[in-house]
Amino acid sequence: MITLRSAREIELMRRAGKITAAARALAGEMVKPGVTTREIDKAVYQFIKSQGAEPSFLNYNGYPASVCISVNDEIIHGIPGKRVLQEGDIVSVDVGAYIGGFHGDCAATYACGSISEEAQRLIDVTRQSFFEGIKNAREGMRISDIGHAVQEYVEANGFSVVREYVGHGVGRQMHESPEVPNYGAPGHGPKLLRGMTIAVEPMVNMGAAAIRQMPDGWTVKTADGKYAAHYENTILITSGEPELLTVPAP
Ligand code: MF3
Ligand code: CO
């Protein structure tokens, strides 16, 4: 079942979204050579708590941290730890915050120091694929119209989209229906209606689309060892352009 939010619920989602986006920005600013991923996790935890919110990811299905930090060939769900970020790394940060009964969910990939031109292009194409996708996030269009646009843009730029993980409805639960794939033919899936809140989150691989699940039970890497990037915002379907509830990362 897809839930439509009332005006009051939308206000609460804006609040959750603002905190979530600020947590992402904080994490992104900390991405520098010599910083450990655990330090970023700690800072994000403290920030979210200082706002009166709860980190959505902490203990979610047993996940042990407040943020997912996925470096280079790690696509998503990297667990923060003692890894020291190096010049040239690309670092995907994914974070959720829960307050007032609602979740925000967002992600972005950040450059650690100076990175290769191709890695920067991967980050830029991934971010832009989100904006291409949400051109179709309009009342009356269908869920698969979003992913279709994401896939077209990514593949036109020579990269590939991950199939095994998808975007999702987000609200009282972090993961609600519908699923929001980043690929596929247009014109399928539920019709978009004003009041729907969804997380659109392209995961883009520089090489092949295939993934590899790590033995830690969480980290997902590219099968070919090439780099991957991620970009996500929580959005609200309106009568016009979608509203970004997690203010977009630069
Ligand atoms: N942020 C992920 C998503 O966008 C969910 C991460 S769940 C966690 O759907 F447990 F890994 F944190
Ligand atoms: Co998400």
CSV table of N, CA and C in Angstrom, one decimal, residues 72-224:
chain,number,residue,atom,x,y,z
A,72,ASN,N,35.2,3.8,-2.9
A,72,ASN,CA,35.7,3.3,-4.2
A,72,ASN,C,34.8,2.3,-4.8
A,73,ASP,N,35.2,1.0,-4.8
A,73,ASP,CA,34.4,-0.1,-5.4
A,73,ASP,C,33.3,-0.5,-4.5
A,74,GLU,N,33.2,0.0,-3.3
A,74,GLU,CA,32.0,-0.3,-2.5
A,74,GLU,C,30.8,0.6,-3.0
A,75,ILE,N,29.7,-0.1,-3.3
A,75,ILE,CA,28.6,0.7,-3.8
A,75,ILE,C,27.7,1.3,-2.7
A,76,ILE,N,27.3,0.4,-1.8
A,76,ILE,CA,26.4,0.8,-0.7
A,76,ILE,C,26.7,0.0,0.6
A,77,HIS,N,26.1,0.5,1.7
A,77,HIS,CA,26.1,-0.3,3.0
A,77,HIS,C,27.5,-0.6,3.5
A,78,GLY,N,28.5,0.2,3.2
A,78,GLY,CA,29.8,0.1,3.8
A,78,GLY,C,29.7,0.5,5.3
A,79,ILE,N,30.3,-0.3,6.2
A,79,ILE,CA,30.2,-0.1,7.6
A,79,ILE,C,31.4,0.8,8.1
A,80,PRO,N,31.1,1.9,8.7
A,80,PRO,CA,32.2,2.7,9.2
A,80,PRO,C,33.1,1.9,10.2
A,81,GLY,N,34.4,2.2,10.2
A,81,GLY,CA,35.3,1.5,11.0
A,81,GLY,C,36.7,2.2,11.0
A,82,LYS,N,37.7,1.4,11.1
A,82,LYS,CA,39.1,2.0,11.2
A,82,LYS,C,39.7,2.4,9.9
A,83,ARG,N,39.0,2.2,8.8
A,83,ARG,CA,39.5,2.6,7.5
A,83,ARG,C,39.9,4.1,7.4
A,84,VAL,N,41.1,4.4,7.0
A,84,VAL,CA,41.5,5.7,6.9
A,84,VAL,C,41.4,6.2,5.4
A,85,LEU,N,40.6,7.3,5.2
A,85,LEU,CA,40.4,7.8,3.9
A,85,LEU,C,41.7,8.3,3.2
A,86,GLN,N,41.9,8.0,2.0
A,86,GLN,CA,43.1,8.3,1.2
A,86,GLN,C,42.8,9.3,0.1
A,87,GLU,N,43.8,10.2,-0.2
A,87,GLU,CA,43.7,11.1,-1.3
A,87,GLU,C,43.3,10.2,-2.6
A,88,GLY,N,42.3,10.7,-3.3
A,88,GLY,CA,41.9,10.0,-4.5
A,88,GLY,C,40.7,9.0,-4.3
A,89,ASP,N,40.3,8.8,-3.1
A,89,ASP,CA,39.1,7.9,-2.8
A,89,ASP,C,37.9,8.7,-3.2
A,90,ILE,N,36.9,7.9,-3.6
A,90,ILE,CA,35.5,8.5,-3.7
A,90,ILE,C,34.7,7.8,-2.6
A,91,VAL,N,33.9,8.6,-1.9
A,91,VAL,CA,33.3,8.2,-0.6
A,91,VAL,C,31.8,8.5,-0.7
A,92,SER,N,31.0,7.4,-0.7
A,92,SER,CA,29.6,7.5,-0.7
A,92,SER,C,29.1,7.5,0.8
A,93,VAL,N,28.3,8.5,1.1
A,93,VAL,CA,27.7,8.7,2.4
A,93,VAL,C,26.2,8.5,2.3
A,94,ASP,N,25.6,7.7,3.1
A,94,ASP,CA,24.2,7.5,3.1
A,94,ASP,C,23.7,7.6,4.5
A,95,VAL,N,22.7,8.4,4.7
A,95,VAL,CA,22.2,8.7,6.1
A,95,VAL,C,20.7,8.8,6.2
A,96,GLY,N,20.2,8.4,7.3
A,96,GLY,CA,18.8,8.6,7.6
A,96,GLY,C,18.6,9.2,9.0
A,97,ALA,N,17.6,10.1,9.2
A,97,ALA,CA,17.2,10.6,10.5
A,97,ALA,C,15.7,10.5,10.7
A,98,TYR,N,15.3,10.2,11.9
A,98,TYR,CA,13.9,10.0,12.3
A,98,TYR,C,13.5,10.9,13.4
A,99,ILE,N,12.5,11.7,13.1
A,99,ILE,CA,12.0,12.7,14.1
A,99,ILE,C,10.5,12.9,13.8
A,100,GLY,N,9.7,13.1,14.9
A,100,GLY,CA,8.3,13.4,14.7
A,100,GLY,C,7.5,12.3,14.0
A,101,GLY,N,8.1,11.1,14.1
A,101,GLY,CA,7.4,9.9,13.5
A,101,GLY,C,7.7,9.7,12.0
A,102,PHE,N,8.7,10.4,11.5
A,102,PHE,CA,9.0,10.3,10.0
A,102,PHE,C,10.5,10.2,9.8
A,103,HIS,N,10.9,9.6,8.7
A,103,HIS,CA,12.3,9.4,8.3
A,103,HIS,C,12.6,10.3,7.1
A,104,GLY,N,13.9,10.8,7.1
A,104,GLY,CA,14.5,11.3,5.9
A,104,GLY,C,15.6,10.3,5.5
A,105,ASP,N,15.9,10.3,4.2
A,105,ASP,CA,16.9,9.3,3.7
A,105,ASP,C,17.6,10.0,2.5
A,106,CYS,N,18.9,10.1,2.6
A,106,CYS,CA,19.6,10.7,1.5
A,106,CYS,C,21.1,10.2,1.4
A,107,ALA,N,21.7,10.4,0.3
A,107,ALA,CA,23.1,10.0,0.1
A,107,ALA,C,23.8,10.8,-1.0
A,108,ALA,N,25.1,10.8,-1.0
A,108,ALA,CA,25.9,11.5,-2.0
A,108,ALA,C,27.3,10.9,-2.0
A,109,THR,N,28.0,11.1,-3.1
A,109,THR,CA,29.4,10.6,-3.2
A,109,THR,C,30.3,11.8,-3.2
A,110,TYR,N,31.3,11.8,-2.3
A,110,TYR,CA,32.2,12.9,-2.2
A,110,TYR,C,33.6,12.5,-2.6
A,111,ALA,N,34.4,13.5,-3.1
A,111,ALA,CA,35.8,13.3,-3.5
A,111,ALA,C,36.6,13.5,-2.2
A,112,CYS,N,37.6,12.6,-2.0
A,112,CYS,CA,38.6,12.8,-0.9
A,112,CYS,C,39.8,13.4,-1.5
A,113,GLY,N,40.1,14.6,-1.3
A,113,GLY,CA,41.2,15.3,-1.9
A,113,GLY,C,41.0,15.4,-3.4
A,114,SER,N,42.1,15.3,-4.1
A,114,SER,CA,42.0,15.3,-5.6
A,114,SER,C,41.8,13.9,-6.1
A,115,ILE,N,40.8,13.8,-7.0
A,115,ILE,CA,40.5,12.5,-7.6
A,115,ILE,C,40.7,12.5,-9.1
A,116,SER,N,40.6,11.3,-9.7
A,116,SER,CA,40.8,11.3,-11.2
A,116,SER,C,39.6,11.9,-11.9
A,117,GLU,N,39.9,12.3,-13.1
A,117,GLU,CA,38.8,13.0,-13.9
A,117,GLU,C,37.7,12.0,-14.1
A,118,GLU,N,38.0,10.7,-14.3
A,118,GLU,CA,36.9,9.7,-14.6
A,118,GLU,C,36.1,9.5,-13.3
A,119,ALA,N,36.7,9.5,-12.2
A,119,ALA,CA,36.0,9.4,-10.9
A,119,ALA,C,35.1,10.6,-10.7
A,120,GLN,N,35.5,11.7,-11.0
A,120,GLN,CA,34.7,12.9,-10.9
A,120,GLN,C,33.5,12.9,-11.9
A,121,ARG,N,33.8,12.4,-13.1
A,121,ARG,CA,32.7,12.2,-14.0
A,121,ARG,C,31.6,11.2,-13.5
A,122,LEU,N,32.1,10.2,-12.9
A,122,LEU,CA,31.2,9.2,-12.3
A,122,LEU,C,30.3,9.8,-11.3
A,123,ILE,N,30.9,10.6,-10.4
A,123,ILE,CA,30.1,11.3,-9.4
A,123,ILE,C,29.1,12.3,-10.0
A,124,ASP,N,29.5,13.0,-11.0
A,124,ASP,CA,28.7,14.0,-11.6
A,124,ASP,C,27.5,13.4,-12.4
A,125,VAL,N,27.8,12.3,-13.1
A,125,VAL,CA,26.8,11.6,-13.9
A,125,VAL,C,25.8,11.0,-12.9
A,126,THR,N,26.2,10.4,-11.8
A,126,THR,CA,25.3,9.8,-10.9
A,126,THR,C,24.4,10.8,-10.3
A,127,ARG,N,24.9,12.0,-9.9
A,127,ARG,CA,24.1,13.0,-9.3
A,127,ARG,C,23.1,13.5,-10.4
A,128,GLN,N,23.6,13.8,-11.6
A,128,GLN,CA,22.7,14.3,-12.6
A,128,GLN,C,21.6,13.3,-13.0
A,129,SER,N,21.9,12.0,-12.9
A,129,SER,CA,20.9,10.9,-13.2
A,129,SER,C,19.7,11.0,-12.3
A,130,PHE,N,20.0,11.4,-11.1
A,130,PHE,CA,18.9,11.6,-10.1
A,130,PHE,C,18.0,12.7,-10.7
A,131,PHE,N,18.6,13.9,-11.1
A,131,PHE,CA,17.8,15.0,-11.6
A,131,PHE,C,17.1,14.7,-12.9
A,132,GLU,N,17.7,13.8,-13.7
A,132,GLU,CA,17.0,13.4,-14.9
A,132,GLU,C,15.8,12.6,-14.6
A,133,GLY,N,16.0,11.7,-13.6
A,133,GLY,CA,14.9,10.8,-13.2
A,133,GLY,C,13.8,11.5,-12.6
A,134,ILE,N,14.0,12.5,-11.8
A,134,ILE,CA,12.9,13.2,-11.1
A,134,ILE,C,12.2,14.2,-12.0
A,135,LYS,N,12.7,14.4,-13.2
A,135,LYS,CA,11.9,15.2,-14.2
A,135,LYS,C,10.6,14.5,-14.4
A,136,ASN,N,10.6,13.1,-14.2
A,136,ASN,CA,9.4,12.3,-14.4
A,136,ASN,C,8.7,12.1,-13.1
A,137,ALA,N,9.1,12.6,-12.0
A,137,ALA,CA,8.5,12.4,-10.8
A,137,ALA,C,7.3,13.4,-10.6
A,138,ARG,N,6.3,13.2,-11.4
A,138,ARG,CA,5.2,14.2,-11.5
A,138,ARG,C,3.9,13.4,-11.5
A,139,GLU,N,2.9,14.0,-10.9
A,139,GLU,CA,1.6,13.5,-10.8
A,139,GLU,C,1.1,13.0,-12.1
A,140,GLY,N,0.6,11.7,-12.2
A,140,GLY,CA,0.1,11.2,-13.4
A,140,GLY,C,1.1,10.3,-14.1
A,141,MET,N,2.4,10.5,-13.9
A,141,MET,CA,3.4,9.6,-14.5
A,141,MET,C,3.5,8.4,-13.6
A,142,ARG,N,4.3,7.4,-14.1
A,142,ARG,CA,4.4,6.2,-13.4
A,142,ARG,C,5.8,6.0,-12.8
A,143,ILE,N,5.9,5.2,-11.8
A,143,ILE,CA,7.1,4.9,-11.1
A,143,ILE,C,8.2,4.6,-12.0
A,144,SER,N,8.0,3.7,-13.0
A,144,SER,CA,9.1,3.3,-13.9
A,144,SER,C,9.6,4.4,-14.8
A,145,ASP,N,8.8,5.4,-15.0
A,145,ASP,CA,9.3,6.5,-15.8
A,145,ASP,C,10.5,7.2,-15.2
A,146,ILE,N,10.6,7.2,-13.8
A,146,ILE,CA,11.8,7.7,-13.2
A,146,ILE,C,13.0,6.9,-13.5
A,147,GLY,N,13.0,5.6,-13.2
A,147,GLY,CA,14.1,4.8,-13.4
A,147,GLY,C,14.5,4.7,-14.9
A,148,HIS,N,13.5,4.7,-15.8
A,148,HIS,CA,13.8,4.7,-17.2
A,148,HIS,C,14.7,5.9,-17.6
A,149,ALA,N,14.4,7.0,-17.1
A,149,ALA,CA,15.2,8.2,-17.4
A,149,ALA,C,16.6,8.1,-16.7
A,150,VAL,N,16.7,7.6,-15.5
A,150,VAL,CA,18.0,7.4,-14.9
A,150,VAL,C,18.8,6.5,-15.7
A,151,GLN,N,18.3,5.4,-16.1
A,151,GLN,CA,19.1,4.4,-16.9
A,151,GLN,C,19.6,5.0,-18.2
A,152,GLU,N,18.7,5.6,-18.9
A,152,GLU,CA,19.0,6.2,-20.2
A,152,GLU,C,20.2,7.1,-20.1
A,153,TYR,N,20.1,8.0,-19.1
A,153,TYR,CA,21.2,9.0,-18.9
A,153,TYR,C,22.5,8.3,-18.5
A,154,VAL,N,22.4,7.4,-17.6
A,154,VAL,CA,23.7,6.7,-17.1
A,154,VAL,C,24.3,6.0,-18.2
A,155,GLU,N,23.5,5.2,-19.0
A,155,GLU,CA,24.1,4.4,-20.0
A,155,GLU,C,24.6,5.2,-21.2
A,156,ALA,N,23.9,6.4,-21.5
A,156,ALA,CA,24.4,7.3,-22.5
A,156,ALA,C,25.8,7.8,-22.2
A,157,ASN,N,26.1,7.8,-20.9
A,157,ASN,CA,27.4,8.3,-20.4
A,157,ASN,C,28.4,7.2,-20.2
A,158,GLY,N,28.0,6.0,-20.6
A,158,GLY,CA,29.0,4.9,-20.6
A,158,GLY,C,29.1,4.1,-19.3
A,159,PHE,N,28.2,4.4,-18.3
A,159,PHE,CA,28.2,3.7,-17.0
A,159,PHE,C,27.0,2.8,-16.9
A,160,SER,N,26.9,2.1,-15.8
A,160,SER,CA,25.8,1.1,-15.6
A,160,SER,C,25.1,1.3,-14.3
A,161,VAL,N,23.8,0.9,-14.3
A,161,VAL,CA,23.0,1.1,-13.1
A,161,VAL,C,22.9,-0.3,-12.3
A,162,VAL,N,22.9,-0.2,-11.0
A,162,VAL,CA,22.8,-1.4,-10.2
A,162,VAL,C,21.3,-1.8,-10.2
A,163,ARG,N,21.0,-3.1,-10.3
A,163,ARG,CA,19.6,-3.6,-10.4
A,163,ARG,C,19.1,-4.1,-9.1
A,164,GLU,N,20.0,-4.7,-8.3
A,164,GLU,CA,19.6,-5.4,-7.1
A,164,GLU,C,19.1,-4.6,-6.0
A,165,TYR,N,19.4,-3.3,-6.0
A,165,TYR,CA,19.0,-2.4,-4.9
A,165,TYR,C,18.2,-1.2,-5.6
A,166,VAL,N,17.2,-0.7,-5.0
A,166,VAL,CA,16.3,0.2,-5.6
A,166,VAL,C,15.9,1.3,-4.6
A,167,GLY,N,15.3,2.4,-5.1
A,167,GLY,CA,14.7,3.4,-4.3
A,167,GLY,C,13.4,2.8,-3.7
A,168,HIS,N,12.7,3.7,-2.9
A,168,HIS,CA,11.6,3.2,-2.1
A,168,HIS,C,10.7,4.3,-1.6
A,169,GLY,N,9.5,4.0,-1.2
A,169,GLY,CA,8.7,4.9,-0.5
A,169,GLY,C,9.4,5.1,0.9
A,170,VAL,N,9.2,6.3,1.5
A,170,VAL,CA,9.8,6.6,2.8
A,170,VAL,C,8.8,7.5,3.5
A,171,GLY,N,8.7,7.2,4.8
A,171,GLY,CA,7.7,8.0,5.6
A,171,GLY,C,7.8,7.6,7.1
A,172,ARG,N,6.7,7.0,7.5
A,172,ARG,CA,6.7,6.4,8.9
A,172,ARG,C,7.7,5.3,9.0
A,173,GLN,N,7.9,4.6,7.9
A,173,GLN,CA,9.0,3.6,7.9
A,173,GLN,C,10.1,4.0,6.9
A,174,MET,N,11.3,3.6,7.1
A,174,MET,CA,12.4,4.0,6.2
A,174,MET,C,12.1,3.4,4.8
A,175,HIS,N,11.7,2.1,4.8
A,175,HIS,CA,11.4,1.5,3.5
A,175,HIS,C,9.9,1.1,3.4
A,176,GLU,N,9.2,1.8,2.5
A,176,GLU,CA,7.8,1.6,2.3
A,176,GLU,C,7.7,1.3,0.8
A,177,SER,N,6.5,0.8,0.4
A,177,SER,CA,6.2,0.7,-1.0
A,177,SER,C,5.9,2.1,-1.6
A,178,PRO,N,6.2,2.3,-2.8
A,178,PRO,CA,6.6,1.4,-3.8
A,178,PRO,C,8.1,1.2,-3.9
A,179,GLU,N,8.6,0.2,-4.6
A,179,GLU,CA,10.0,0.1,-5.0
A,179,GLU,C,10.2,1.1,-6.1
A,180,VAL,N,11.4,1.7,-6.2
A,180,VAL,CA,11.7,2.7,-7.2
A,180,VAL,C,13.0,2.3,-7.9
A,181,PRO,N,12.9,1.4,-8.9
A,181,PRO,CA,14.1,0.9,-9.6
A,181,PRO,C,14.7,2.0,-10.4
A,182,ASN,N,16.0,1.9,-10.7
A,182,ASN,CA,16.8,2.8,-11.5
A,182,ASN,C,16.9,2.3,-12.9
A,183,TYR,N,16.0,1.5,-13.4
A,183,TYR,CA,16.2,0.9,-14.7
A,183,TYR,C,14.8,0.5,-15.2
A,184,GLY,N,14.7,0.2,-16.4
A,184,GLY,CA,13.4,-0.5,-16.9
A,184,GLY,C,12.7,0.4,-18.0
A,185,ALA,N,11.7,-0.3,-18.5
A,185,ALA,CA,10.8,0.4,-19.5
A,185,ALA,C,10.0,1.4,-18.9
A,186,PRO,N,9.6,2.5,-19.6
A,186,PRO,CA,8.7,3.5,-19.0
A,186,PRO,C,7.2,2.9,-19.0
A,187,GLY,N,6.4,3.6,-18.2
A,187,GLY,CA,5.0,3.4,-18.3
A,187,GLY,C,4.5,2.2,-17.4
A,188,HIS,N,5.4,1.8,-16.5
A,188,HIS,CA,4.9,0.7,-15.6
A,188,HIS,C,4.9,1.1,-14.1
A,189,GLY,N,4.3,0.3,-13.3
A,189,GLY,CA,4.2,0.5,-11.9
A,189,GLY,C,3.2,1.5,-11.5
A,190,PRO,N,3.0,1.8,-10.2
A,190,PRO,CA,2.0,2.6,-9.7
A,190,PRO,C,2.1,4.0,-10.3
A,191,LYS,N,0.9,4.6,-10.5
A,191,LYS,CA,0.8,6.0,-10.9
A,191,LYS,C,1.3,6.9,-9.7
A,192,LEU,N,2.0,8.0,-10.1
A,192,LEU,CA,2.5,8.9,-9.0
A,192,LEU,C,1.3,9.9,-8.7
A,193,LEU,N,1.1,10.1,-7.4
A,193,LEU,CA,0.1,10.9,-6.9
A,193,LEU,C,0.6,12.0,-5.9
A,194,ARG,N,0.1,13.2,-5.9
A,194,ARG,CA,0.6,14.2,-5.0
A,194,ARG,C,0.4,13.6,-3.5
A,195,GLY,N,1.4,13.9,-2.7
A,195,GLY,CA,1.4,13.4,-1.4
A,195,GLY,C,2.2,12.1,-1.2
A,196,MET,N,2.7,11.5,-2.3
A,196,MET,CA,3.6,10.4,-2.1
A,196,MET,C,5.0,10.9,-1.8
A,197,THR,N,5.7,10.2,-0.9
A,197,THR,CA,7.1,10.6,-0.6
A,197,THR,C,7.9,9.3,-0.9
A,198,ILE,N,8.9,9.6,-1.7
A,198,ILE,CA,9.8,8.5,-2.2
A,198,ILE,C,11.2,8.9,-2.1
A,199,ALA,N,12.1,7.9,-1.9
A,199,ALA,CA,13.5,8.1,-2.0
A,199,ALA,C,14.0,7.6,-3.4
A,200,VAL,N,14.5,8.5,-4.2
A,200,VAL,CA,15.1,8.1,-5.5
A,200,VAL,C,16.6,8.1,-5.3
A,201,GLU,N,17.2,6.9,-5.7
A,201,GLU,CA,18.6,6.7,-5.3
A,201,GLU,C,19.4,5.9,-6.3
A,202,PRO,N,19.8,6.5,-7.4
A,202,PRO,CA,20.6,5.8,-8.4
A,202,PRO,C,22.0,5.4,-7.8
A,203,MET,N,22.3,4.1,-8.0
A,203,MET,CA,23.6,3.6,-7.7
A,203,MET,C,24.3,3.2,-9.0
A,204,VAL,N,25.4,3.8,-9.3
A,204,VAL,CA,26.0,3.8,-10.6
A,204,VAL,C,27.4,3.2,-10.6
A,205,ASN,N,27.6,2.3,-11.5
A,205,ASN,CA,29.0,1.6,-11.6
A,205,ASN,C,29.7,2.1,-12.8
A,206,MET,N,31.0,2.4,-12.6
A,206,MET,CA,31.8,2.8,-13.7
A,206,MET,C,32.0,1.7,-14.8
A,207,GLY,N,32.0,0.5,-14.3
A,207,GLY,CA,32.1,-0.7,-15.2
A,207,GLY,C,30.8,-1.4,-15.4
A,208,ALA,N,30.9,-2.7,-15.1
A,208,ALA,CA,29.7,-3.5,-15.3
A,208,ALA,C,28.7,-3.4,-14.1
A,209,ALA,N,27.5,-3.7,-14.3
A,209,ALA,CA,26.4,-3.5,-13.3
A,209,ALA,C,26.5,-4.6,-12.2
A,210,ALA,N,27.2,-5.7,-12.4
A,210,ALA,CA,27.2,-6.8,-11.5
A,210,ALA,C,27.7,-6.4,-10.1
A,211,ILE,N,27.1,-6.9,-9.1
A,211,ILE,CA,27.6,-6.6,-7.7
A,211,ILE,C,28.1,-7.9,-7.0
A,212,ARG,N,28.8,-7.6,-5.9
A,212,ARG,CA,29.3,-8.7,-5.1
A,212,ARG,C,29.0,-8.4,-3.6
A,213,GLN,N,28.4,-9.3,-2.9
A,213,GLN,CA,28.0,-9.1,-1.5
A,213,GLN,C,29.2,-9.5,-0.6
A,214,MET,N,29.6,-8.7,0.3
A,214,MET,CA,30.7,-9.0,1.2
A,214,MET,C,30.3,-9.9,2.4
A,215,PRO,N,31.3,-10.6,2.9
A,215,PRO,CA,31.0,-11.6,4.0
A,215,PRO,C,30.5,-10.9,5.3
A,216,ASP,N,30.7,-9.5,5.4
A,216,ASP,CA,30.2,-8.8,6.6
A,216,ASP,C,28.7,-8.8,6.6
A,217,GLY,N,28.1,-9.2,5.6
A,217,GLY,CA,26.6,-9.2,5.5
A,217,GLY,C,26.0,-7.9,5.1
A,218,TRP,N,26.8,-6.9,4.9
A,218,TRP,CA,26.3,-5.6,4.5
A,218,TRP,C,26.9,-5.0,3.3
A,219,THR,N,28.2,-4.9,3.3
A,219,THR,CA,28.9,-4.1,2.2
A,219,THR,C,28.6,-4.8,0.8
A,220,VAL,N,28.2,-3.9,-0.1
A,220,VAL,CA,28.0,-4.4,-1.5
A,220,VAL,C,29.0,-3.7,-2.4
A,221,LYS,N,29.8,-4.5,-3.1
A,221,LYS,CA,30.8,-4.0,-4.0
A,221,LYS,C,30.5,-4.2,-5.4
A,222,THR,N,31.2,-3.6,-6.3
A,222,THR,CA,31.1,-3.9,-7.7
A,222,THR,C,31.9,-5.2,-7.9
A,223,ALA,N,31.3,-6.1,-8.8
A,223,ALA,CA,32.0,-7.4,-9.1
A,223,ALA,C,33.3,-7.2,-9.8
A,224,ASP,N,33.4,-6.2,-10.6
A,224,ASP,CA,34.7,-6.0,-11.4
A,224,ASP,C,35.7,-5.1,-10.7
